[in-house]
CSV table of C-alpha atoms and ligand atoms in Angstrom, one decimal:
chain,number,residue,atom,x,y,z
A,1,MET,CA,7.9,-17.9,-14.3
A,2,GLY,CA,9.4,-17.7,-10.8
A,3,ALA,CA,8.0,-15.6,-7.9
A,4,GLN,CA,8.2,-11.8,-8.4
A,5,LYS,CA,10.7,-10.2,-6.1
A,6,ILE,CA,9.3,-7.3,-4.2
A,7,ILE,CA,9.9,-4.8,-1.5
A,8,ILE,CA,6.8,-3.7,0.4
A,9,ASP,CA,7.0,-0.1,1.6
A,10,THR,CA,4.3,0.5,4.1
A,11,ASP,CA,2.8,2.4,7.1
A,12,PRO,CA,0.7,-0.3,8.8
A,13,GLY,CA,-2.3,0.4,9.1
A,14,GLN,CA,-4.8,-2.5,9.2
A,15,ASP,CA,-5.3,-2.6,5.4
A,16,ASP,CA,-1.5,-2.5,4.9
A,17,ALA,CA,-1.4,-5.5,7.3
A,18,VAL,CA,-3.8,-7.4,5.1
A,19,ALA,CA,-1.8,-6.5,2.0
A,20,ILE,CA,1.4,-7.9,3.6
A,21,LEU,CA,-0.4,-11.0,4.8
A,22,LEU,CA,-1.7,-11.7,1.3
A,23,ALA,CA,1.8,-11.4,-0.1
A,24,LEU,CA,3.3,-13.6,2.5
A,25,ALA,CA,0.6,-16.2,1.9
A,26,SER,CA,1.5,-16.3,-1.8
A,27,PRO,CA,5.1,-17.5,-2.1
A,28,VAL,CA,4.6,-19.1,-5.5
A,29,GLU,CA,3.8,-15.7,-7.0
A,30,ILE,CA,5.6,-13.3,-4.7
A,31,GLU,CA,8.9,-13.3,-2.9
A,32,VAL,CA,9.0,-10.5,-0.3
A,33,LEU,CA,12.7,-9.5,0.0
A,34,GLY,CA,12.0,-7.1,2.8
A,35,ILE,CA,9.6,-4.6,4.3
A,36,THR,CA,10.4,-0.9,4.7
A,37,ALA,CA,8.3,1.1,7.1
A,38,VAL,CA,7.5,4.8,6.6
A,39,ALA,CA,5.7,7.4,8.7
A,40,GLY,CA,2.1,7.7,7.5
A,41,ASN,CA,-1.0,6.4,9.2
A,42,VAL,CA,0.9,6.6,12.5
A,43,PRO,CA,4.4,7.7,13.3
A,44,LEU,CA,7.4,5.6,12.2
A,45,SER,CA,8.1,4.0,15.6
A,46,LEU,CA,4.6,2.4,15.3
A,47,THR,CA,4.6,1.5,11.6
A,48,GLU,CA,7.9,-0.3,11.9
A,49,LYS,CA,6.7,-2.2,15.0
A,50,ASN,CA,3.4,-3.0,13.3
A,51,ALA,CA,5.2,-4.4,10.3
A,52,ARG,CA,7.1,-6.8,12.6
A,53,ILE,CA,3.9,-7.8,14.4
A,54,VAL,CA,2.3,-8.7,11.0
A,55,CYS,CA,5.3,-10.8,9.9
A,56,GLU,CA,5.1,-12.7,13.2
A,57,LEU,CA,1.4,-13.2,12.8
A,58,ALA,CA,2.0,-14.6,9.4
A,59,GLY,CA,4.6,-17.0,10.8
A,60,ARG,CA,7.4,-15.3,8.8
A,61,PRO,CA,9.9,-14.0,11.4
A,62,ASP,CA,12.6,-14.3,8.6
A,63,ILE,CA,11.3,-11.3,6.7
A,64,PRO,CA,13.6,-8.4,7.4
A,65,VAL,CA,11.9,-5.2,8.5
A,66,TYR,CA,13.6,-1.8,8.1
A,67,ALA,CA,12.7,1.6,9.4
A,68,GLY,CA,12.7,4.3,6.7
A,69,CYS,CA,11.8,8.0,6.8
A,70,ASP,CA,10.1,9.4,9.8
A,71,ARG,CA,8.6,12.5,8.1
A,72,PRO,CA,7.7,13.7,4.6
A,73,LEU,CA,10.4,15.3,2.4
A,74,LYS,CA,9.4,18.9,3.0
A,75,ARG,CA,6.3,19.0,5.2
A,76,LYS,CA,5.0,18.2,8.6
A,77,LEU,CA,3.7,14.6,9.1
A,78,VAL,CA,-0.1,14.2,8.9
A,79,THR,CA,-1.3,11.0,10.5
A,80,ALA,CA,-4.6,9.1,10.5
A,81,GLU,CA,-5.2,7.8,14.0
A,82,HIS,CA,-8.9,8.8,13.5
A,83,VAL,CA,-9.1,5.9,11.0
A,84,HIS,CA,-6.6,3.3,12.3
A,85,GLY,CA,-6.6,3.9,16.0
A,86,LYS,CA,-3.8,5.0,18.4
A,87,THR,CA,-1.5,2.1,17.5
A,88,GLY,CA,-2.3,2.0,13.7
A,89,LEU,CA,-3.3,-1.6,14.2
A,90,ASP,CA,-6.2,-1.3,16.6
A,91,GLY,CA,-8.7,-4.1,16.7
A,92,PRO,CA,-7.1,-7.4,17.5
A,93,GLU,CA,-4.9,-8.0,20.6
A,94,LEU,CA,-1.5,-9.0,19.1
A,95,PRO,CA,1.7,-9.8,21.0
A,96,GLU,CA,4.7,-7.5,21.1
A,97,PRO,CA,7.0,-8.6,18.3
A,98,LYS,CA,10.1,-10.6,19.0
A,99,ILE,CA,11.6,-10.0,15.6
A,100,LYS,CA,14.3,-7.3,15.8
A,101,LEU,CA,14.3,-4.3,13.6
A,102,GLN,CA,17.1,-4.3,11.0
A,103,GLU,CA,19.8,-1.8,11.6
A,104,LYS,CA,20.1,-0.5,8.0
A,105,HIS,CA,17.9,2.4,7.0
A,106,GLY,CA,15.0,1.5,4.9
A,107,VAL,CA,16.1,3.8,2.1
A,108,ASP,CA,19.5,2.2,1.9
A,109,PHE,CA,17.9,-1.3,1.9
A,110,ILE,CA,15.8,-0.3,-1.1
A,111,ILE,CA,18.9,1.2,-2.9
A,112,ASP,CA,21.3,-1.7,-2.1
A,113,THR,CA,18.8,-4.4,-3.1
A,114,ILE,CA,18.0,-2.8,-6.4
A,115,LEU,CA,21.7,-2.3,-7.2
A,116,GLN,CA,22.6,-5.9,-6.1
A,117,GLU,CA,19.8,-7.8,-7.8
A,118,PRO,CA,19.8,-8.1,-11.7
A,119,LYS,CA,18.3,-5.2,-13.6
A,120,ASN,CA,14.5,-5.2,-14.0
A,121,THR,CA,13.9,-8.0,-11.4
A,122,ILE,CA,12.7,-5.9,-8.4
A,123,SER,CA,9.3,-4.4,-8.0
A,124,LEU,CA,8.4,-1.9,-5.3
A,125,CYS,CA,5.0,-2.0,-3.6
A,126,PRO,CA,4.3,1.2,-1.8
A,127,LEU,CA,1.2,1.2,0.5
A,128,GLY,CA,1.8,4.5,2.2
A,129,PRO,CA,3.3,8.0,1.6
A,130,LEU,CA,6.0,7.8,-1.0
A,131,THR,CA,8.8,9.3,1.1
A,132,ASN,CA,11.1,6.3,1.2
A,133,ILE,CA,10.8,5.6,-2.5
A,134,ALA,CA,11.5,9.3,-3.5
A,135,SER,CA,14.3,9.5,-1.0
A,136,ALA,CA,15.9,6.4,-2.6
A,137,ILE,CA,15.6,7.9,-6.0
A,138,LEU,CA,17.1,11.2,-4.8
A,139,LYS,CA,20.0,9.5,-3.1
A,140,GLN,CA,20.8,7.0,-5.8
A,141,PRO,CA,19.2,7.9,-9.2
A,142,LYS,CA,20.8,4.9,-10.8
A,143,ILE,CA,18.1,2.7,-9.3
A,144,VAL,CA,15.4,4.2,-11.6
A,145,SER,CA,16.4,2.3,-14.7
A,146,ARG,CA,16.8,-0.9,-12.7
A,147,ILE,CA,13.4,-1.1,-11.1
A,148,LYS,CA,11.0,-3.5,-12.8
A,149,LYS,CA,7.8,-1.7,-11.8
A,150,ILE,CA,6.1,0.1,-9.0
A,151,VAL,CA,2.6,-1.1,-8.0
A,152,LEU,CA,1.2,1.4,-5.4
A,153,MET,CA,-1.9,2.4,-3.6
A,154,GLY,CA,-2.5,6.1,-3.8
A,155,GLY,CA,-4.5,8.9,-5.5
A,156,ALA,CA,-8.0,9.2,-6.9
A,157,TYR,CA,-9.7,10.7,-9.8
A,158,PHE,CA,-13.5,10.0,-9.9
A,159,GLU,CA,-13.5,9.5,-6.1
A,160,VAL,CA,-11.4,12.7,-5.7
A,161,GLY,CA,-10.2,12.7,-2.0
A,162,ASN,CA,-10.5,11.1,1.4
A,163,ILE,CA,-8.3,13.2,3.6
A,164,THR,CA,-9.2,16.5,1.9
A,165,PRO,CA,-12.0,17.0,-0.7
A,166,ALA,CA,-9.3,16.9,-3.4
A,167,ALA,CA,-6.6,14.4,-2.2
A,168,GLU,CA,-6.1,10.8,-1.2
A,169,PHE,CA,-4.2,10.3,2.1
A,170,ASN,CA,-1.0,8.6,0.8
A,171,ILE,CA,-0.3,11.3,-1.8
A,172,PHE,CA,-1.5,14.2,0.4
A,173,VAL,CA,0.9,13.3,3.2
A,174,ASP,CA,4.0,13.6,0.9
A,175,PRO,CA,3.0,15.2,-2.4
A,176,ASP,CA,6.6,16.2,-3.1
A,177,ALA,CA,7.7,12.6,-2.9
A,178,ALA,CA,4.8,11.5,-5.0
A,179,LYS,CA,5.7,14.0,-7.7
A,180,ILE,CA,9.3,12.6,-7.8
A,181,VAL,CA,8.0,9.0,-8.1
A,182,PHE,CA,5.3,9.8,-10.7
A,183,GLU,CA,7.8,11.7,-12.8
A,184,ALA,CA,10.7,9.2,-12.6
A,185,GLY,CA,9.7,7.3,-15.8
A,186,ILE,CA,9.3,4.0,-14.0
A,187,ASP,CA,6.7,1.5,-15.1
A,188,MET,CA,3.8,2.2,-12.7
A,189,VAL,CA,0.5,0.6,-11.7
A,190,VAL,CA,-1.6,2.8,-9.5
A,191,MET,CA,-4.5,1.6,-7.3
A,192,PRO,CA,-6.5,4.8,-6.6
A,193,LEU,CA,-9.6,5.2,-4.5
A,194,ASP,CA,-11.6,4.7,-7.7
A,195,VAL,CA,-10.8,1.0,-7.5
A,196,THR,CA,-10.3,0.5,-3.7
A,197,HIS,CA,-13.7,2.0,-3.0
A,198,LYS,CA,-15.1,-0.9,-4.9
A,199,ALA,CA,-13.2,-3.5,-2.8
A,200,LEU,CA,-15.9,-3.4,-0.1
A,201,VAL,CA,-15.7,-5.6,2.9
A,202,THR,CA,-19.4,-6.5,3.4
A,203,GLU,CA,-20.4,-8.3,6.6
A,204,LYS,CA,-20.5,-11.6,4.7
A,205,ARG,CA,-17.0,-11.1,3.4
A,206,ASN,CA,-15.6,-10.2,6.9
A,207,GLU,CA,-17.4,-13.3,8.3
A,208,ALA,CA,-15.6,-15.4,5.8
A,209,PHE,CA,-12.3,-14.2,7.2
A,210,ARG,CA,-13.5,-14.9,10.8
A,211,GLN,CA,-14.7,-18.4,9.8
A,212,LEU,CA,-11.1,-19.3,8.8
A,213,LYS,CA,-10.9,-19.8,12.5
A,214,SER,CA,-7.1,-19.3,12.4
A,215,PRO,CA,-5.2,-16.6,14.3
A,216,VAL,CA,-4.7,-14.8,10.9
A,217,GLY,CA,-8.4,-15.0,9.9
A,218,ILE,CA,-9.6,-13.8,13.2
A,219,ALA,CA,-7.1,-11.0,13.4
A,220,VAL,CA,-8.0,-9.8,9.9
A,221,ALA,CA,-11.7,-9.8,10.8
A,222,GLU,CA,-11.0,-7.8,13.9
A,223,MET,CA,-8.8,-5.3,12.2
A,224,THR,CA,-11.4,-4.8,9.5
A,225,ASP,CA,-14.2,-4.4,12.1
A,226,PHE,CA,-12.1,-1.7,13.7
A,227,PHE,CA,-10.9,0.5,10.9
A,228,GLU,CA,-14.0,0.2,8.8
A,229,ARG,CA,-16.3,1.8,11.3
A,230,PHE,CA,-14.8,5.1,10.3
A,231,ASP,CA,-15.5,4.7,6.6
A,232,LYS,CA,-19.0,3.2,7.2
A,233,GLU,CA,-19.9,6.3,9.2
A,234,LYS,CA,-18.3,8.7,6.6
A,235,TYR,CA,-19.9,7.1,3.5
A,236,GLY,CA,-23.1,6.1,5.3
A,237,SER,CA,-22.7,2.6,3.9
A,238,SER,CA,-22.8,-0.9,5.3
A,239,ALA,CA,-19.5,-1.9,3.8
A,240,ALA,CA,-16.2,-0.1,3.7
A,241,PRO,CA,-13.2,-0.3,1.4
A,242,LEU,CA,-10.0,-2.4,1.8
A,243,HIS,CA,-7.4,-0.3,0.0
A,244,ASP,CA,-3.9,-1.7,0.2
A,245,PRO,CA,-4.5,-5.4,-0.5
A,246,CYS,CA,-5.4,-4.4,-4.1
A,247,VAL,CA,-1.7,-3.9,-4.7
A,248,THR,CA,-0.6,-7.4,-3.6
A,249,ALA,CA,-3.7,-9.0,-5.3
A,250,TYR,CA,-2.7,-7.3,-8.5
A,251,LEU,CA,0.7,-9.0,-8.4
A,252,ILE,CA,-1.0,-12.4,-7.9
A,253,ASP,CA,-3.8,-12.0,-10.5
A,254,PRO,CA,-3.7,-8.8,-12.5
A,255,LYS,CA,-6.8,-10.0,-14.5
A,256,ILE,CA,-9.0,-9.1,-11.5
A,257,PHE,CA,-8.3,-5.4,-12.3
A,258,SER,CA,-8.9,-3.1,-15.2
A,259,GLY,CA,-7.7,0.3,-16.0
A,260,LYS,CA,-6.1,2.6,-18.5
A,261,ASN,CA,-2.6,3.9,-19.4
A,262,ILE,CA,-2.9,7.6,-18.7
A,263,ASN,CA,-1.0,10.6,-17.6
A,264,VAL,CA,-1.1,11.5,-13.9
A,265,GLU,CA,0.4,14.7,-12.4
A,266,ILE,CA,0.7,15.5,-8.7
A,267,GLU,CA,-0.4,18.9,-7.4
A,268,THR,CA,2.3,20.2,-5.0
A,269,LYS,CA,1.5,24.0,-4.9
A,270,SER,CA,-2.1,24.7,-4.4
A,271,GLU,CA,-3.3,25.1,-0.9
A,272,LEU,CA,-6.8,23.9,-1.8
A,273,THR,CA,-5.9,20.9,-3.9
A,274,LEU,CA,-2.5,19.9,-2.5
A,275,GLY,CA,-1.8,16.2,-3.2
A,276,MET,CA,-4.4,15.9,-5.9
A,277,THR,CA,-3.7,13.3,-8.5
A,278,VAL,CA,-4.6,15.1,-11.7
A,279,ALA,CA,-5.5,12.1,-13.9
A,280,ASP,CA,-6.0,12.6,-17.6
A,281,TRP,CA,-8.5,9.7,-17.7
A,282,TRP,CA,-10.2,11.0,-20.9
A,283,GLY,CA,-7.0,11.9,-22.7
A,284,VAL,CA,-7.8,15.6,-23.0
A,285,THR,CA,-4.1,16.6,-23.0
A,286,ASP,CA,-1.2,15.4,-25.0
A,287,ARG,CA,0.8,14.7,-21.8
A,288,LYS,CA,2.5,11.3,-22.0
A,289,ALA,CA,1.0,8.4,-20.2
A,290,ASN,CA,3.0,7.6,-17.1
A,291,THR,CA,0.8,5.1,-15.2
A,292,PHE,CA,-1.6,2.2,-15.6
A,293,PHE,CA,-4.4,3.8,-13.5
A,294,VAL,CA,-6.8,1.1,-12.3
A,295,GLY,CA,-10.5,1.9,-12.2
A,296,ASP,CA,-12.3,-1.3,-11.6
A,297,LEU,CA,-12.0,-4.8,-10.1
A,298,ASP,CA,-14.0,-8.0,-9.9
A,299,SER,CA,-14.6,-7.7,-6.2
A,300,ASP,CA,-16.0,-11.3,-5.8
A,301,LYS,CA,-12.8,-12.7,-7.3
A,302,PHE,CA,-10.7,-10.3,-5.2
A,303,PHE,CA,-12.3,-11.4,-1.9
A,304,SER,CA,-12.3,-15.1,-2.7
A,305,LEU,CA,-8.6,-14.9,-3.6
A,306,LEU,CA,-7.9,-13.0,-0.4
A,307,THR,CA,-9.9,-15.3,1.9
A,308,GLU,CA,-8.4,-18.5,0.3
A,309,ARG,CA,-4.8,-17.1,0.6
A,310,LEU,CA,-5.2,-15.9,4.2
A,311,GLY,CA,-6.5,-19.4,5.0
A,312,ARG,CA,-3.0,-20.7,4.1
A,313,LEU,CA,-1.3,-18.8,6.9
A,314,PRO,CA,0.9,-19.6,8.7
A,315,ILE,CA,2.5,-21.5,5.8
L,401,BDR,C1,-4.6,4.8,2.2
L,401,BDR,O1,-4.4,5.6,3.4
L,401,BDR,C2,-4.2,4.8,4.5
L,401,BDR,O2,-5.0,5.2,5.5
L,401,BDR,C3,-4.5,3.4,4.1
L,401,BDR,O3,-3.6,2.5,4.7
L,401,BDR,C4,-4.3,3.4,2.6
L,401,BDR,O4,-3.0,3.1,2.2
L,401,BDR,C5,-6.0,5.0,1.7
L,401,BDR,O5,-6.3,6.3,1.4
L,402,CA,CA1,-1.4,2.3,3.9
């Protein structure tokens, strides 16, 4: 089997950065055709720049980076500088990127790539709000039947919410986009907080990144030091979750993860529970399953894969 062709849709974000690095460190399993940035953790002007910084850090200036949507479909943008810092990538000192931003809009890159490549060969990996993906579906519905699968980070069931008591950040920021994506009928794998809250970066695990003694290993350790302080305070724990790399790790070794095929619906109307992923984990409705909803992972395997792969960069 050749490498899986993917487009990473992202709002970096330190954990997005680690997810991208993991993909770029794994060319046997993953071929990154391009990265599309979306507004989320910080505004678009920063997420697209951060995506370029990360490609350079990985030694992959050849990866094309596109700017996508700068705001959710119908709502005002909510950002998360309180978690990720002012730049979105606070922590390490990283140079200004030399890579140029591509001229094409990210949504058009998604559409054109899916139409050009053979049917069922392209997977999408959204790591932020789903605005770009939903916009692509709205603009060119023909792509729906051509997408191989979507593996995304978003939502929660047992862990409920992190940005509101009921909603996870990525889904909350653009619930209207999430509804379109979840209802499109595309094969979907979802990494909710239920699993990412078990991917905990302990001090020992972060030290393993630092001990790689490479620019990538040190930068990842510093990114993690920075953005995890928020979750450690919030959850009162000594380790904090690393969300987005669960998506790229799944592509490399799905056996690390376990979950169930279930129905998930997105709340778009209620003020109190806006952006909630209403997950029928126990099968109490007859609503058709539309996602493989991941609930658990082997965290030791996950972190040893991550550390070993980061150690390969730059390739
Ligand atoms: C998600 O929100 C962002 O802050 C992270 O990058 C991750 O994608 C976790 O809720
Ligand atoms: Ca993200």
